[in-house]
Structure formats: structure tokens, C-alpha cells
Coordinates of C-alpha atoms in Angstrom, one line a residue:
M1 CA -28.4 23.2 -14.3
G2 CA -29.8 26.7 -13.8
G3 CA -31.7 25.7 -10.7
L4 CA -28.6 24.0 -9.2
L5 CA -26.5 27.1 -9.9
Q6 CA -29.2 29.2 -8.2
D7 CA -29.1 26.9 -5.2
V8 CA -25.3 27.2 -5.0
R9 CA -25.6 31.0 -5.0
I10 CA -28.2 31.0 -2.3
A11 CA -26.2 28.5 -0.2
A12 CA -23.1 30.6 -0.5
R13 CA -25.0 33.7 0.6
R14 CA -26.4 31.8 3.6
L15 CA -23.0 30.5 4.6
V16 CA -21.5 34.0 4.5
Q17 CA -24.3 35.2 6.8
A18 CA -23.3 32.6 9.4
P19 CA -19.4 32.8 9.4
G20 CA -19.0 31.2 12.8
L21 CA -20.9 28.1 12.0
T22 CA -19.3 27.9 8.5
L23 CA -15.8 28.1 10.0
I24 CA -16.5 25.4 12.6
V25 CA -18.0 23.0 10.1
V26 CA -15.3 23.6 7.5
L27 CA -12.5 23.1 10.1
T28 CA -14.2 19.9 11.4
F29 CA -14.5 18.5 7.9
A30 CA -10.9 19.6 7.0
L31 CA -9.3 17.8 10.0
G32 CA -11.4 14.7 9.6
I33 CA -11.1 14.3 5.9
G34 CA -7.4 15.4 5.9
A35 CA -6.4 12.8 8.5
N36 CA -8.4 10.0 6.8
T37 CA -7.0 10.9 3.4
A38 CA -3.4 10.8 4.7
L39 CA -3.9 7.5 6.5
F40 CA -5.7 6.0 3.5
T41 CA -2.9 7.1 1.2
L42 CA -0.3 5.5 3.4
F43 CA -2.4 2.3 3.7
D44 CA -3.0 2.3 -0.1
R45 CA 0.6 2.7 -1.1
V46 CA 1.9 0.1 1.5
I47 CA -0.9 -2.5 1.5
V48 CA -3.5 -2.1 -1.2
R49 CA -2.3 -0.5 -4.4
P50 CA -1.8 -3.1 -7.3
L51 CA 1.4 -3.4 -9.1
P52 CA 1.8 -1.3 -12.4
V53 CA 2.0 -4.5 -14.4
R54 CA -0.2 -6.4 -16.8
E55 CA -3.2 -8.0 -15.0
P56 CA -1.8 -7.9 -11.5
D57 CA -4.8 -9.9 -10.2
R58 CA -3.4 -13.0 -11.9
L59 CA -0.2 -12.9 -9.9
V60 CA 0.3 -15.3 -7.0
L61 CA 3.2 -15.6 -4.5
L62 CA 4.6 -19.1 -4.0
H63 CA 5.1 -19.9 -0.3
G64 CA 6.2 -23.2 1.1
P65 CA 6.5 -22.9 4.9
G66 CA 7.5 -25.8 7.1
T67 CA 10.4 -27.9 8.1
N68 CA 13.6 -27.6 6.1
R69 CA 17.2 -28.6 6.4
G70 CA 19.7 -26.0 5.2
M71 CA 20.0 -22.2 4.9
I72 CA 16.8 -20.2 5.1
S73 CA 16.9 -16.4 4.5
R74 CA 14.5 -14.8 6.9
N75 CA 15.1 -11.1 6.3
K76 CA 12.8 -8.3 5.2
E77 CA 13.9 -8.7 1.6
T78 CA 12.9 -12.4 1.4
P79 CA 9.7 -12.8 3.4
F80 CA 8.8 -16.0 1.4
P81 CA 12.0 -17.8 0.7
M82 CA 12.4 -20.6 -2.0
S83 CA 15.3 -22.4 -3.5
H84 CA 16.5 -21.9 -7.1
P85 CA 16.1 -25.6 -8.0
M86 CA 12.5 -25.5 -6.7
Y87 CA 11.8 -22.4 -8.7
E88 CA 13.1 -24.1 -11.9
A89 CA 11.1 -27.3 -11.3
I90 CA 7.9 -25.4 -10.9
R91 CA 8.7 -23.1 -13.8
D92 CA 9.3 -26.0 -16.2
T93 CA 6.5 -28.3 -15.0
A94 CA 3.5 -26.5 -13.5
S95 CA 0.8 -26.5 -16.2
D96 CA -1.6 -24.0 -14.6
F97 CA 1.0 -21.2 -14.6
A98 CA 1.5 -19.0 -17.6
G99 CA 4.9 -18.1 -16.3
V100 CA 7.0 -18.1 -13.1
L101 CA 9.6 -15.5 -12.0
A102 CA 12.0 -15.2 -9.1
Y103 CA 14.1 -12.4 -7.6
F104 CA 16.5 -11.5 -4.8
S105 CA 17.6 -8.1 -3.5
A106 CA 21.3 -7.5 -2.7
P107 CA 23.6 -4.5 -2.4
A108 CA 26.1 -3.8 -5.2
H109 CA 29.1 -1.6 -5.9
L110 CA 28.5 0.3 -9.2
A111 CA 30.9 2.5 -10.9
A112 CA 30.1 4.6 -14.0
G113 CA 33.2 6.5 -15.1
D114 CA 35.0 7.7 -12.0
Q115 CA 31.9 7.9 -9.7
P116 CA 31.5 4.7 -7.7
E117 CA 28.6 4.2 -5.3
R118 CA 26.8 1.5 -3.4
V119 CA 23.3 0.8 -4.9
D120 CA 20.4 -1.5 -4.4
A121 CA 20.4 -4.3 -7.0
E122 CA 17.7 -6.8 -7.9
L123 CA 18.8 -10.3 -9.1
V124 CA 16.0 -11.4 -11.4
T125 CA 15.3 -14.4 -13.6
G126 CA 15.0 -14.1 -17.3
T127 CA 11.3 -14.6 -17.0
Y128 CA 10.9 -11.6 -14.6
F129 CA 10.0 -8.9 -17.1
P130 CA 8.1 -11.1 -19.6
V131 CA 5.8 -12.6 -16.9
L132 CA 5.0 -9.1 -15.5
G133 CA 4.3 -7.9 -19.1
L134 CA 6.6 -4.8 -18.9
T135 CA 8.2 -2.9 -21.7
A136 CA 11.4 -0.9 -21.5
T137 CA 11.5 2.9 -21.5
R138 CA 14.7 2.7 -23.4
G139 CA 16.5 -0.2 -24.9
R140 CA 15.2 -3.6 -23.9
L141 CA 14.5 -5.7 -20.8
F142 CA 15.7 -9.2 -20.0
Q143 CA 14.5 -12.3 -21.8
P144 CA 15.0 -15.9 -20.7
S145 CA 18.1 -16.1 -23.0
D146 CA 19.8 -13.5 -20.7
D147 CA 19.6 -16.0 -17.7
E148 CA 21.0 -19.3 -19.0
A149 CA 24.7 -19.8 -18.3
P150 CA 26.1 -18.9 -14.8
M151 CA 28.3 -15.8 -15.1
G152 CA 27.7 -15.7 -18.8
H153 CA 25.4 -12.7 -19.1
P154 CA 27.1 -9.5 -18.0
V155 CA 24.1 -7.2 -18.8
V156 CA 22.2 -4.8 -16.6
V157 CA 18.8 -2.9 -16.7
L158 CA 18.7 0.4 -14.9
G159 CA 15.8 1.4 -12.7
H160 CA 14.0 4.5 -14.1
A161 CA 14.5 6.7 -11.0
Y162 CA 18.2 5.8 -10.9
W163 CA 18.6 6.4 -14.6
M164 CA 17.1 9.9 -14.1
R165 CA 19.2 10.7 -11.0
R166 CA 22.6 9.3 -12.1
F167 CA 22.4 9.7 -15.8
A168 CA 19.9 12.6 -16.1
G169 CA 17.7 10.5 -18.4
D170 CA 20.4 10.3 -21.1
A171 CA 19.3 7.7 -23.7
A172 CA 23.0 7.4 -24.8
V173 CA 23.7 5.3 -21.7
I174 CA 22.1 2.3 -23.5
G175 CA 24.9 0.2 -24.8
T176 CA 27.6 1.7 -22.5
T177 CA 29.5 -0.3 -19.9
V178 CA 29.3 0.2 -16.1
T179 CA 31.2 -1.7 -13.5
V180 CA 29.2 -3.8 -11.1
N181 CA 31.2 -5.4 -8.2
A182 CA 34.4 -4.9 -10.3
L183 CA 32.9 -6.6 -13.4
P184 CA 32.2 -4.6 -16.6
M185 CA 28.5 -5.0 -17.5
Q186 CA 26.6 -3.6 -20.5
V187 CA 23.5 -1.4 -19.9
V188 CA 20.8 -2.9 -22.2
G189 CA 17.7 -1.0 -21.1
V190 CA 15.8 1.2 -18.6
A191 CA 12.7 -0.1 -16.6
P192 CA 9.3 1.7 -16.9
P193 CA 8.9 4.8 -14.8
T194 CA 6.0 3.5 -12.8
F195 CA 7.7 0.2 -11.9
T196 CA 9.9 0.0 -8.8
G197 CA 10.1 -3.8 -8.3
L198 CA 7.9 -6.2 -6.5
E199 CA 8.9 -5.2 -3.0
V200 CA 6.9 -2.4 -1.3
G201 CA 9.2 0.4 -0.4
R202 CA 12.1 -0.6 -2.6
D203 CA 13.3 1.0 -5.8
P204 CA 16.2 -1.0 -7.2
A205 CA 18.8 1.0 -9.0
I206 CA 19.8 -1.9 -11.3
Y207 CA 18.4 -5.3 -12.3
V208 CA 20.9 -8.1 -13.0
P209 CA 20.2 -11.6 -14.4
M210 CA 20.0 -14.3 -11.8
A211 CA 22.8 -16.2 -13.6
M212 CA 25.2 -13.4 -12.4
K213 CA 24.4 -14.2 -8.7
R214 CA 28.0 -15.2 -8.0
Q215 CA 29.1 -11.7 -9.0
L216 CA 26.4 -10.0 -6.9
T217 CA 26.9 -12.2 -3.8
P218 CA 30.6 -13.2 -3.9
T219 CA 30.7 -14.6 -0.4
W220 CA 28.0 -17.2 -1.1
D221 CA 26.5 -18.7 -4.2
M222 CA 24.1 -21.6 -3.5
L223 CA 22.4 -21.2 -6.8
D224 CA 22.1 -24.9 -7.3
D225 CA 21.5 -25.9 -3.7
P226 CA 18.0 -27.2 -3.1
R227 CA 18.3 -26.7 0.7
A228 CA 19.1 -23.0 0.4
L229 CA 15.9 -21.0 0.5
W230 CA 16.8 -17.4 -0.4
M231 CA 14.8 -16.2 -3.4
T232 CA 11.1 -15.1 -3.8
A233 CA 9.0 -16.7 -6.5
V234 CA 5.9 -15.3 -8.2
A235 CA 3.7 -17.0 -10.8
R236 CA 1.0 -15.8 -13.2
L237 CA -2.1 -17.9 -13.4
R238 CA -3.2 -19.0 -16.9
D239 CA -6.5 -17.5 -18.2
G240 CA -9.5 -19.5 -16.9
V241 CA -7.5 -21.2 -14.1
T242 CA -8.8 -20.4 -10.6
L243 CA -6.6 -20.0 -7.5
E244 CA -8.1 -23.2 -6.0
Q245 CA -7.4 -25.2 -9.2
A246 CA -3.8 -23.9 -9.4
T247 CA -3.2 -24.6 -5.7
A248 CA -4.4 -28.2 -6.1
S249 CA -2.3 -29.0 -9.2
A250 CA 0.8 -27.2 -7.8
N251 CA 0.7 -29.2 -4.6
V252 CA 0.8 -32.5 -6.6
L253 CA 4.0 -31.3 -8.3
Y254 CA 5.3 -29.9 -5.0
A255 CA 4.9 -33.2 -3.3
Q256 CA 6.9 -34.9 -6.0
I257 CA 9.7 -32.4 -5.8
L258 CA 9.8 -32.8 -2.0
A259 CA 10.0 -36.6 -2.3
G260 CA 12.9 -36.2 -4.8
E261 CA 14.7 -33.8 -2.4
L262 CA 14.2 -36.1 0.6
A263 CA 15.7 -39.0 -1.3
Q264 CA 19.0 -37.1 -1.6
M265 CA 19.2 -36.4 2.2
S266 CA 21.0 -38.6 4.6
N267 CA 20.5 -39.3 8.3
V268 CA 16.8 -38.3 8.2
S269 CA 14.6 -39.0 11.2
D270 CA 11.1 -40.3 10.8
T271 CA 9.7 -37.2 12.4
F272 CA 11.6 -34.9 10.0
R273 CA 10.5 -37.1 7.1
Q274 CA 6.8 -36.8 8.0
R275 CA 7.0 -33.1 8.6
F276 CA 8.9 -32.5 5.4
L277 CA 6.6 -34.5 3.2
A278 CA 3.5 -32.9 4.9
K279 CA 4.5 -29.4 3.7
K280 CA 2.0 -27.6 1.3
L281 CA 2.6 -24.9 -1.2
E282 CA 0.5 -21.9 -0.6
L283 CA -0.5 -19.5 -3.4
L284 CA -0.8 -16.0 -1.9
D285 CA -2.3 -12.9 -3.5
A286 CA 0.5 -11.0 -5.2
R287 CA -1.4 -8.2 -6.9
S288 CA 0.3 -5.7 -4.6
G289 CA 3.7 -7.4 -4.7
A290 CA 5.5 -9.1 -1.8
S291 CA 6.5 -7.4 1.4
G292 CA 7.7 -8.5 4.8
F293 CA 6.7 -5.0 6.1
R294 CA 3.1 -5.5 4.8
E295 CA 2.8 -8.9 6.4
Q296 CA 4.0 -7.5 9.8
N297 CA 2.0 -4.2 9.7
D298 CA -1.2 -5.0 7.8
T299 CA -3.3 -5.3 10.9
P300 CA -2.0 -2.2 12.7
L301 CA -2.5 -0.1 9.6
R302 CA -6.1 -1.4 9.2
I303 CA -6.8 -0.5 12.8
L304 CA -5.4 3.0 12.3
V305 CA -7.6 3.5 9.2
T306 CA -10.7 2.2 10.9
T307 CA -10.0 4.4 13.9
A308 CA -9.7 7.5 11.7
A309 CA -12.9 6.6 10.0
L310 CA -14.7 6.4 13.3
V311 CA -13.3 9.8 14.3
L312 CA -14.6 11.2 11.0
L313 CA -18.0 9.6 11.8
V314 CA -18.0 11.4 15.2
A315 CA -17.2 14.6 13.4
C316 CA -20.1 14.1 11.0
L317 CA -22.5 13.4 13.9
N318 CA -21.4 16.7 15.5
V319 CA -21.9 18.6 12.3
A320 CA -25.3 17.0 11.8
N321 CA -26.3 18.2 15.3
L322 CA -25.2 21.7 14.4
L323 CA -27.1 21.7 11.2
F324 CA -30.1 20.3 13.0
V325 CA -30.1 23.3 15.3
R326 CA -29.7 25.6 12.3
A327 CA -32.4 23.9 10.4
T328 CA -34.8 24.1 13.4
R329 CA -34.3 27.8 13.6
R330 CA -35.2 28.1 9.9
Q331 CA -38.4 26.2 10.1
R332 CA -40.5 29.4 10.0
E333 CA -38.6 30.3 6.8
M334 CA -39.3 26.8 5.4
A335 CA -43.0 27.1 6.4
V336 CA -43.3 30.5 4.6
R337 CA -41.7 29.0 1.4
L338 CA -43.9 26.0 1.5
S339 CA -47.0 28.1 1.9
L340 CA -45.9 30.1 -1.2
G341 CA -45.8 27.0 -3.3
A342 CA -42.3 25.7 -3.0
G343 CA -42.0 21.9 -3.1
R344 CA -40.5 20.0 -0.2
A345 CA -38.0 18.3 -2.6
R346 CA -36.8 21.8 -3.8
L347 CA -36.2 22.9 -0.2
V348 CA -34.4 19.6 0.8
R349 CA -32.2 20.1 -2.3
Q350 CA -31.4 23.6 -1.2
L351 CA -30.4 22.5 2.3
I352 CA -28.3 19.6 1.0
V353 CA -26.5 22.0 -1.4
E354 CA -25.6 24.1 1.6
G355 CA -24.2 21.0 3.4
G356 CA -22.5 20.0 0.2
L357 CA -20.8 23.4 -0.2
L358 CA -19.5 23.1 3.4
A359 CA -18.2 19.6 2.7
L360 CA -16.5 20.8 -0.5
L361 CA -14.8 23.6 1.3
G362 CA -13.8 21.1 4.0
T363 CA -12.5 18.7 1.4
G364 CA -10.3 21.3 -0.2
A365 CA -8.9 22.3 3.2
G366 CA -8.6 18.6 4.0
L367 CA -6.3 18.0 1.0
V368 CA -4.0 20.6 2.4
V369 CA -4.0 18.9 5.8
A370 CA -3.4 15.6 4.1
A371 CA -0.5 17.0 2.1
I372 CA 1.1 18.3 5.3
T373 CA 0.3 15.1 7.4
L374 CA 1.4 12.4 4.9
P375 CA 5.2 13.2 5.0
F376 CA 5.0 13.1 8.8
L377 CA 3.3 9.7 8.7
V378 CA 5.9 8.4 6.2
G379 CA 8.6 9.7 8.5
L380 CA 7.2 7.4 11.3
L381 CA 7.7 4.2 9.3
P382 CA 10.3 2.0 10.9
D383 CA 12.1 0.9 7.7
P384 CA 14.5 3.6 6.3
D385 CA 14.3 2.0 2.8
L386 CA 10.6 2.2 2.9
R387 CA 10.7 5.9 4.0
R388 CA 13.0 6.8 1.2
A389 CA 11.0 5.0 -1.5
M390 CA 7.5 6.0 -0.3
S391 CA 6.1 8.8 -2.4
T392 CA 4.3 11.7 -0.6
A393 CA 2.9 13.3 -3.7
I394 CA -0.8 13.9 -4.2
D395 CA -2.2 11.5 -6.9
G396 CA -5.5 10.6 -8.4
R397 CA -6.4 7.9 -5.9
M398 CA -5.8 10.4 -3.1
L399 CA -8.1 12.9 -4.7
V400 CA -10.8 10.4 -5.4
F401 CA -10.7 9.2 -1.7
A402 CA -10.9 12.8 -0.4
L403 CA -13.9 13.5 -2.7
G404 CA -15.6 10.3 -1.6
A405 CA -15.0 11.2 2.1
G406 CA -16.5 14.6 1.4
L407 CA -19.6 13.1 -0.2
S408 CA -20.0 10.7 2.7
C409 CA -19.8 13.7 5.1
V410 CA -22.7 15.3 3.1
L411 CA -24.8 12.1 3.3
L412 CA -24.1 11.6 7.0
S413 CA -24.4 15.2 8.2
A414 CA -26.7 17.2 5.8
V415 CA -29.4 14.9 4.4
L416 CA -31.2 14.1 7.7
P417 CA -31.3 17.7 9.0
A418 CA -32.5 18.9 5.5
W419 CA -35.3 16.3 5.5
Q420 CA -36.3 17.1 9.1
A421 CA -36.4 20.9 8.4
T422 CA -39.1 20.5 5.8
R423 CA -41.3 18.2 8.0
T424 CA -43.1 21.0 9.7
S425 CA -46.8 21.8 10.1
L426 CA -47.4 25.1 8.3
T427 CA -50.0 26.7 10.7
P428 CA -48.1 26.3 14.0
A429 CA -44.8 27.2 12.4
L430 CA -46.2 30.4 10.8
R431 CA -48.1 31.3 14.0
E432 CA -45.5 30.5 16.7
G433 CA -42.1 30.4 14.9
A434 CA -39.2 28.1 15.5
G435 CA -39.8 27.8 19.2
A436 CA -42.9 25.7 18.7
T437 CA -41.4 23.4 16.2
A438 CA -38.0 22.8 17.6
A439 CA -39.2 19.8 19.6
G440 CA -40.0 18.0 16.3
G441 CA -36.4 16.9 15.8
Q442 CA -35.5 16.5 19.5
R443 CA -35.4 12.7 19.4
I444 CA -33.1 12.7 16.4
R445 CA -30.8 15.2 18.0
T446 CA -30.7 13.3 21.2
G447 CA -29.9 10.1 19.3
L448 CA -27.1 11.8 17.5
V449 CA -25.6 13.1 20.8
V450 CA -25.9 9.6 22.3
A451 CA -24.2 8.0 19.3
Q452 CA -21.5 10.7 19.3
V453 CA -20.7 10.2 23.0
A454 CA -20.7 6.4 22.7
L455 CA -18.3 6.4 19.8
S456 CA -16.1 9.0 21.5
L457 CA -15.9 6.9 24.7
G458 CA -14.9 3.8 22.7
L459 CA -12.2 5.7 20.9
V460 CA -10.9 7.2 24.2
F461 CA -10.7 3.8 25.8
G462 CA -9.0 2.3 22.8
A463 CA -6.5 5.2 22.7
G464 CA -5.8 4.8 26.4
L465 CA -5.0 1.1 25.9
L466 CA -2.8 1.9 22.9
V467 CA -0.9 4.6 24.9
R468 CA -0.4 2.2 27.8
T469 CA 1.0 -0.5 25.5
L470 CA 3.3 2.0 23.8
A471 CA 4.5 3.3 27.2
R472 CA 5.4 -0.3 28.2
L473 CA 7.2 -0.9 24.9
T474 CA 9.1 2.4 25.2
A475 CA 10.1 1.5 28.8
A476 CA 11.6 -1.9 27.7
T477 CA 15.4 -1.8 27.4
P478 CA 17.8 -4.2 25.6
G479 CA 20.1 -4.2 28.5
F480 CA 22.6 -1.7 27.2
E481 CA 22.8 2.0 26.4
V482 CA 21.2 2.6 23.0
T483 CA 21.8 6.4 22.6
R484 CA 24.5 7.6 20.2
L485 CA 24.9 4.1 18.7
M486 CA 24.6 3.2 15.0
T487 CA 25.2 0.1 12.9
F488 CA 27.1 -0.2 9.6
S489 CA 28.4 -2.8 7.3
V490 CA 31.6 -3.1 5.3
S491 CA 31.7 -5.2 2.1
P492 CA 35.1 -4.9 0.4
E493 CA 34.4 -8.0 -1.6
L494 CA 31.8 -6.0 -3.6
A495 CA 34.6 -3.9 -4.9
G496 CA 36.6 -6.9 -6.0
Y497 CA 38.8 -7.5 -3.0
P498 CA 39.4 -11.1 -2.0
N499 CA 37.5 -12.5 1.0

């Protein structure tokens, strides 16, 4: 430890003696690490981050695409629609599932005291919270008994953020009555603080039992209609059951359910019959929840993250070249220290510590850049609900990624120059100085320049194609003037008015 501290002190003194180089390298690292950290954080929170529930890796999304006759909800809230009767059949019969839940998002009119407002509500089955393995912050969460008789369970669970915003975290709200769509409903609990539902970018204000759907959606019910696909279903695999096993057994049951539904249809053509019975139930990874936005933007976000990583790689190659030049100029110093008995490993460590100190400074500055950039990136998201719900705070995963990026910068830009600087012949170096030994690393430096130019050209061409595509999309018009226009909806039925 004492030797390492001594290396740090020597490295700091060396960096102070070369302020220009230090500033250039730190700024390069800061911009590269900052941009990558901000994009990774956005990608992580939208695409990758697992749900804050018990064993999220065991969750699967039930998706049955294909031919259907009836109403199909195809909005962003229901990217994988399923009927309520289908959900009940799978819940009660599928043996490879430890539990099945379903949910549907809908707006609601909520009044507490004399303060009415429109909120985001989540209709959830009684199995919703037990299958996810969640416990209440206050009060209790729903159980299957809260979702049995239609319109027979006027209870509500508050989302944690809404509880803090509207009721200032007052525990006395448990047991009180609020009015949801003109119906008094009792508050029975508050959801955990880390849980914001299964939809990325949504943070429901209230959770309502699925049996109360008629109250939440007064203009349409369809709770018992097998042809109405409007809810999203998620299942938890039993311990020891693989995804392949569950898919195979679930499709046996799915085929039986489809055959039963087909028997109740009239005027069915042979083509429709074949396509309907040929449908398969897909079990999709649900560890990060369900999101139409994720399905539509997964590939673009991955391309952005990959591009940012390549930009950081180019920056590291540039820094490596700068450190190569600096190390070459210090070869006479290295030769003197080697002749006095210093080991090569000791000198390599000293040079790597210098590079590591530069990367550490760049990582700290990069976190500042990321903290400034992330809100800007979130503001570019097309979904206003996603923008409102997306956190821009620095968290542990963001810090770990930034430190990992900094360590990668050290390995990519400092190790090779440090190793090359100590590979010098003592006699020529001591006699002629750096000028005679500078050619030793010329091939490596040339290779770094070639790699840097090649990657830069690829990125430039890719950026040019992207800009060209965006320009064409921007130039496209819907056929009418779009400036100073806005859309809105009016739902008086949510406040109890007749249709």
C-alpha cells in the first residue's frame, strides 16, 4: 500500500508538470465517459433494468399473436393484448406457472376531499401483487379475494409517489375513502417506493381490482368477452421449470382453449379456422416489465450505445498515442532508473498509475457531464408519459458503469504505452537519449493512428446516413399545417355523467 501511495504522489507531480497534456486527456475522457454513461443510463432504465420484484428472471410475458375476431387493443399501454377469459383459463390450469397476473392501464377521475384530479390508474388482478412478491409500505396490498365479484370490491392501493405527492406520506390515509369515477373506494394500502408498475415509463397513481373494471372504463366492459383482447398477462415460472418446458406445456393448453373458443363462433371460414388454430403462445422475457416503447426502440437505443462506445474507443486510441509520445520522451529517464536497479514491473506500474489517475479525473468530470446530459436525453424521448416518469438521478448502476468505463480507458490507453516505454536498450538510450529510441514504438503508434482514422471514418459515414434519414423524415408532412395544434380528450363519464 505504501508503494502504491508513493506511485500516486509521483504520478500527481508528473501530471502537474505537464498541465497541457493533462487537461487534454482529462477532457477527452470526461466527454467520452460522460456521453457513454448518460446513454447507458437511459438504455438501462428503458431496456435492461430488472423489475424491483422477487426473482424477476422467472417472469414471462404471455403473447398470443395471430388471427382474431373481435376487439384488439393495440395502443402503447397494451403491447401484448389478451382476453380476460383466456387469462383466467391459463391461471387456473397451467401447471408450470407458479402464478399468473394481468393488468390494464386507464385514466381515472379521483377526488380526495374537495380536490379532484385526473390520474393514471392500473386495473390489476388479485394475483398481481402476490405473484410479484411485493409487500406494502403501509396497509396491505390486494389478494385474490379482492378480485372475485364484479363491482364488489371498492378498494384501492395508492402508488408510493402519488401517496407522497398528494397525501405527503400521511399513514392516516389508510382506511379513508376517496372517490374514483364518482364511486367511493377505501384506501387499503400503499405500494413499495421502488415499484412503479410493469410498464416502463409509467407510475400509476392508484391500483384498482380488475373486478372494478366497469367503474374504471364505464363506456366499455368486455370483462367476459373472449374475443376482446385488451389486457396484458404475465406469469411466474415454477422453480425448476425451464422456459422451453413451460412454452411446450402452455401451448398444449392454449390449443385446447382456442378450440373451445372456435366452437362458439359462427360463420367461420376454413382459412380463418386454420389460421386461428395455428396460433402459438409465446413466452417472452419479462424481467424488465412490458413496454411497447421498448419493443419499438430497442434497436435504435442499442445502435446509439454502440456508437457512443466506438467514439470512446477512438478517444482512448487518441490518448494512447499521446501517452506513447510522452513515454518515448521519457525513455532516457526509464533507462537511468533501470540502470540504477529499478524493476521493469515497478516502472510499468508507475506509468499505469499515471494513466489511471488521468482516467479517474476524467471519470469524475464525466459524471458531471452525464448528470447534465441525461435530462437532455430524457427530454428527447417521444412519449410524454415516459419523460415524466423517467428518473434522471445518479444511482449506483450509473456510478459502477462510469468507473468501469474509466478502468477500460486505463487498459486501452495506458497499459501499452507503459509497457513500450520500459522496452528500451539501456546503452543506446543512455548515450543518445530519446531521439534514438523513439523509433521503437513507431509501428505501434502508426497502427493506433490507422485504427483511429478507420473507426472515425466509419462513424462519420454512419452519422451522415443517419442525418440524411432524419432530414427526409423531417421533410415529410402529413398534408396539413401542424404548428400550433394540440390534441386533448374529454371524458365526462369518468366523473359520473351518463354517456
